[in-house]
Amino acid sequence: MEILQSTTTTWHQACTVEDIPADGGACVLIKGRQIAIFNFSRRNEWFATDNQCPHRHQMVLSRGIIGSQGQEPKVACPFHKKTFSLRDGSCLNDEHYSIATYPIEIRGGIVYVEV
Amino acid sequence: MSTSTETRVVVIGNGMVGYKFCEKLIAKEKEHFRLTVFGEESQVAYDRVHLSEYFAGKSADDLLMAPRDWYSEHGIELYTGDPVVDIDRERKQVRSHHGLVVAYDYLILATGSGAFVPPVDGVEKDGVFVYRTLEDLDLIQSYARKARKGAVIGGGLLGLEAAKALLDLGLEEAHVVEFASRLMPRQIDEAGSGILQRQLEALGLQIHLNKSTQLIQGTDHIEGLQFADGTELPVDMLIISAGIRPRDELAKIAGLETHPRGGILVNDQLQTSDPSIFAIGECALVHQMIYGLVAPGYEMAEVVASQLIGNVKSFRPFDMSTKLKLIGVDVASFGNPFAQEPDCRTITYDNKAKGVYKRINVSSDGKTLLGGILVGDAEQYNMLLQTCKNLTILPPNPEDLILGSRGGEEAGAGVMGLPDEALICSCEALTKGQLCHEISENGQTTVEALKKSTKACTGCGGCTPLVKDLIQGVMKQQGLYVRNTICEHFDYTRQEILDLIKINQLTTYNEVLNELGKGDGCETCKPLVGSVLASLWNENILQKDRAVIQDSNDRYLANIQKGGTYSVVPRIPGGEITPDKLITIGQVAKRYGLYTKITGGQRIDMFGAHVGDLPFIWEELIEAGFESGHAYGKALRTVKSCVGSTWCRFGVQDSVSFAIELEERYKGIRAPHKFKSGVSGCIRECAEAQSKDFGVIATEKGWNLYVGGNGGSKPQHAQLLAADVDKETCTRLIDRFLMFYIKTADPLTRTATWLNKLEGGMSYLKAVVVDDVLGIVADLEKEMQLLVDTYHCEWKEVVENPELRKRFSHFVNVPEQKDPTVQFDSMRNQTKARDWKTVS
Ligand SMILES: Cc1cc2nc3c(=O)[nH]c(=O)nc-3n(C[C@H](O)[C@H](O)[C@H](O)COP(=O)(O)OP(=O)(O)OC[C@H]3O[C@@H](n4cnc5c(N)ncnc54)[C@H](O)[C@@H]3O)c2cc1C
Ligand code: SF4
Ligand code: SF4
Ligand code: FES
């Protein structure tokens, strides 16, 4: 379901807006890759990151609780509560870890992610 | 090994005072001393003053004065379990039981005292104990398991503490046998004794006065006591607490002067008749007396340590004020409690209905406080003690000191009104000025922090309330105020948030955040608010915006495990299950490839479920009559039960039925942390009810209710809240206890920790939930009833609701596909989660 071509990455239609719970996250499968999608309903702000937590390699980040630390939007891994910035993927409580983030767009109730 | 510049110091006795001496000496001068310590007990020095807390769940490690490593880290040679058996004063060396010979320049005797056992026929029988060491307590504890009736000989401070311990150990009868005509004759006056006796009787102790024990009956183990007046008392165990006897036997062998009635004679410098040998603590007889308290012992340690580094110091008469801990009734005496008119003016307050007696002795000129007695309410003890010790000038109406001022300002000026020199912690000789400095300049603003930096409150602990007041006072002066607020998004404590949510009738997280918080919330405040909303309104935790604020376990109504799969635990109330239901569990587990294991709470856990399978699994379980077990929630786990009177030949009540009733009543209720329960059918306690947040044990007459127990990493025994109550009363008390806990505990705090932190502890809890001093029990019961009435099985609602059900898939864009990264290994014909990959 590719719509736009860029050099190495492609925009994919991931899911509908309703598939992701408000102020929460869910996981989508894109080209064999597990991507976590999150949103903050008040600002209609959306983020996409790896679903895998780098700490113990668990596919669970989409099930984590999201929130903010100061101005930084973040998600907490349900396993050992490592928290990651949703903007740049850096781990906020352990500098050894980081996750990949992906560009995301909403158009007409559809969520698009560039992978 | 030792060089000539080193001074060799040998300490005999590794008790409280012997330890304190080491600590003080190395703090002053470490370099020039070579310290060797011999201890007879196998334990390194521990806090004997708080010995009874061992029964309340503290471990031997918790009680240590310092861990064993501390000694080696400070270059101290320590030999425990190896008493010194001989002192060769000519050669200046000691010899231990194991044959070690060590030379000394100075020898410190800190051998303490042992229990004095009167020469009564039969004291050697099984079941007769003294109350002095950890080992004694171990023996008492294991013997108490098979005993029903216990007695203590001796109605003094220690005897009453031991008697209370017998009650706490769950004995049906605890007796106190006193030779004198009243309790605690050395500390309090007759009127005070009377009130104390009535209060103790109300707690369940049986008191026998004017009784001289002549014989301990029984063949090889104790069966009863026989008194001089011909009466008898059948008991299965006995603790003798008839006073202490200084351990001076070694001093005698060495030819040092001792007193005929016990005690090593020392002068004001605490030197024995041999100038290079000192005696300190409870073995020393100074000023013609044995100081049987820890604070004067510590001061003796200080006096000798100072002298060894070359200072001149002597031991002066020491204050013997005491406050009894742990008994459930406050008792305190201070200064000169017995001073009488015309040497002073005595003011008394005697309220038999309330069980309170207070007496103060004021100097004839009305200016200073000479001493006094408090029974039933010793809240003012520390203030009065300080007022007395510091010769503080009294307010014009000294009676306000004990009555509280009737209108107007607080009598005296509280702890902040004391002079800077006022001694606050007498064990560590810390003045108000020193402590204020620590608080204000060094920022040590909690009792814990002050304990670390100054050792305040670590001795007898009597100064703790005063230290707390001091912290509050200093902080207030500086305009500071500390609270345990939730996180950066909510500037409230859990209790405040709960009250605010209730008053404002908020039911969703976003409402709460909009009204009371800021930012987007986080993994700390979201589940906390989720739990509070559930505790208040009991609506489905996944509806409205509440699913995304729950921790993963609550969000998927299952426990997340290694690898990201979930475990499923259906409720099996009281651990009772029909064969048909067992078959269903077996079939479901087979169908979905689940690993099965019996849990510690008497139910069955199925592991390895894919998130997408959860609704299907539950559909089948619900069909067969199961409900959610809430193993994922901060909620009731199980009410474990033994088979009780239905099958067991010892059972006195039907424990299974009661366990099922309780589990059905409290299932699903959300609390600050998980909570567990158990019901045993008799005193043998096969259901381990005393290790639970609330536990019930059947008695001949009804049920005993215990609360605040814990297993887990910090085991603690539950404490008795009510004895011999019927089922209805028991349930009502549990309602109140649980609701009070739910409303006031900090987040993620189990009942044991909550109770430990609760100001006033168990007595306060009893006052609130049994005596209703706050006037809230009707509300607590009502609030609990609402939760009980609104119970619903969360899984049933999910299974029947397509919207909720949809959330149970791993990939929202390919819902039927399972997480391909999940992998299992096999073990003993079942699956297990693949180990973590730890390299990143
Ligand atoms: C249950 C209980 C409650 C108490 N409550 C309070 C209270 O509330 N307030 C208070 O101020 N005081 C209280 N006390 C008293 C307080 O514990 C003592 O005053 C204090 O422990 C005395 O310390 P010590 O070092 O002199 O003696 P101990 O602590 O008895 O230590 C002496 C040690 O020396 C060892 N020893 C003896 N002979 C030898 C030898 N030949 N070689 C090697 N080692 C030897 C003994 O085994 C013992 O371990 C209480 C005591 C008990 C038992
Ligand atoms: S606690 Fe008592 S009734 Fe229950 S199983 Fe044990 S012995 Fe039997
Ligand atoms: S004791 Fe530790 S390993 Fe065992 S179930 Fe509890 S948390 Fe897991
Ligand atoms: S696996 Fe995510 S924090 Fe450990």
mmCIF file of N, CA and C in Angstrom, chain B residues 14 41-47 64-68 71 78 80 134:
data_model
loop_
_atom_site.group_PDB
_atom_site.id
_atom_site.type_symbol
_atom_site.label_atom_id
_atom_site.label_comp_id
_atom_site.label_asym_id
_atom_site.label_seq_id
_atom_site.Cartn_x
_atom_site.Cartn_y
_atom_site.Cartn_z
ATOM 1 N N ASN B 14 29.845 -8.710 73.852
ATOM 2 C CA ASN B 14 29.468 -8.005 72.638
ATOM 3 C C ASN B 14 27.954 -7.760 72.700
ATOM 4 N N GLU B 41 27.410 -14.848 73.032
ATOM 5 C CA GLU B 41 26.331 -15.214 72.113
ATOM 6 C C GLU B 41 26.916 -15.399 70.718
ATOM 7 N N SER B 42 26.244 -16.235 69.909
ATOM 8 C CA SER B 42 26.780 -16.450 68.565
ATOM 9 C C SER B 42 26.443 -15.269 67.655
ATOM 10 N N GLN B 43 25.381 -14.509 68.006
ATOM 11 C CA GLN B 43 25.021 -13.316 67.255
ATOM 12 C C GLN B 43 26.005 -12.192 67.549
ATOM 13 N N VAL B 44 26.291 -11.353 66.569
ATOM 14 C CA VAL B 44 26.996 -10.112 66.895
ATOM 15 C C VAL B 44 25.984 -9.195 67.580
ATOM 16 N N ALA B 45 26.501 -8.151 68.240
ATOM 17 C CA ALA B 45 25.657 -7.325 69.110
ATOM 18 C C ALA B 45 24.385 -6.872 68.411
ATOM 19 N N TYR B 46 23.277 -6.989 69.118
ATOM 20 C CA TYR B 46 21.991 -6.565 68.562
ATOM 21 C C TYR B 46 21.255 -5.707 69.580
ATOM 22 N N ASP B 47 20.160 -5.135 69.125
ATOM 23 C CA ASP B 47 19.397 -4.181 69.923
ATOM 24 C C ASP B 47 18.453 -4.922 70.867
ATOM 25 N N LEU B 64 20.434 -5.940 64.349
ATOM 26 C CA LEU B 64 21.874 -5.809 64.607
ATOM 27 C C LEU B 64 22.271 -4.363 64.875
ATOM 28 N N MET B 65 23.211 -4.162 65.802
ATOM 29 C CA MET B 65 23.732 -2.824 66.043
ATOM 30 C C MET B 65 24.579 -2.409 64.838
ATOM 31 N N ALA B 66 25.354 -3.366 64.323
ATOM 32 C CA ALA B 66 26.135 -3.140 63.110
ATOM 33 C C ALA B 66 26.410 -4.511 62.521
ATOM 34 N N PRO B 67 26.467 -4.611 61.185
ATOM 35 C CA PRO B 67 26.728 -5.927 60.597
ATOM 36 C C PRO B 67 28.131 -6.412 60.949
ATOM 37 N N ARG B 68 28.328 -7.711 60.827
ATOM 38 C CA ARG B 68 29.609 -8.313 61.179
ATOM 39 C C ARG B 68 30.775 -7.653 60.439
ATOM 40 N N TYR B 71 32.948 -4.703 61.923
ATOM 41 C CA TYR B 71 34.066 -4.910 62.837
ATOM 42 C C TYR B 71 35.369 -5.059 62.063
ATOM 43 N N LEU B 78 36.922 -9.792 66.161
ATOM 44 C CA LEU B 78 35.691 -10.168 66.873
ATOM 45 C C LEU B 78 35.572 -11.681 66.957
ATOM 46 N N THR B 80 32.802 -14.282 68.251
ATOM 47 C CA THR B 80 31.497 -14.518 68.876
ATOM 48 C C THR B 80 31.352 -16.000 69.153
ATOM 49 N N LEU B 134 18.104 -13.311 71.825
ATOM 50 C CA LEU B 134 17.424 -13.781 70.618
ATOM 51 C C LEU B 134 17.179 -15.280 70.694
#
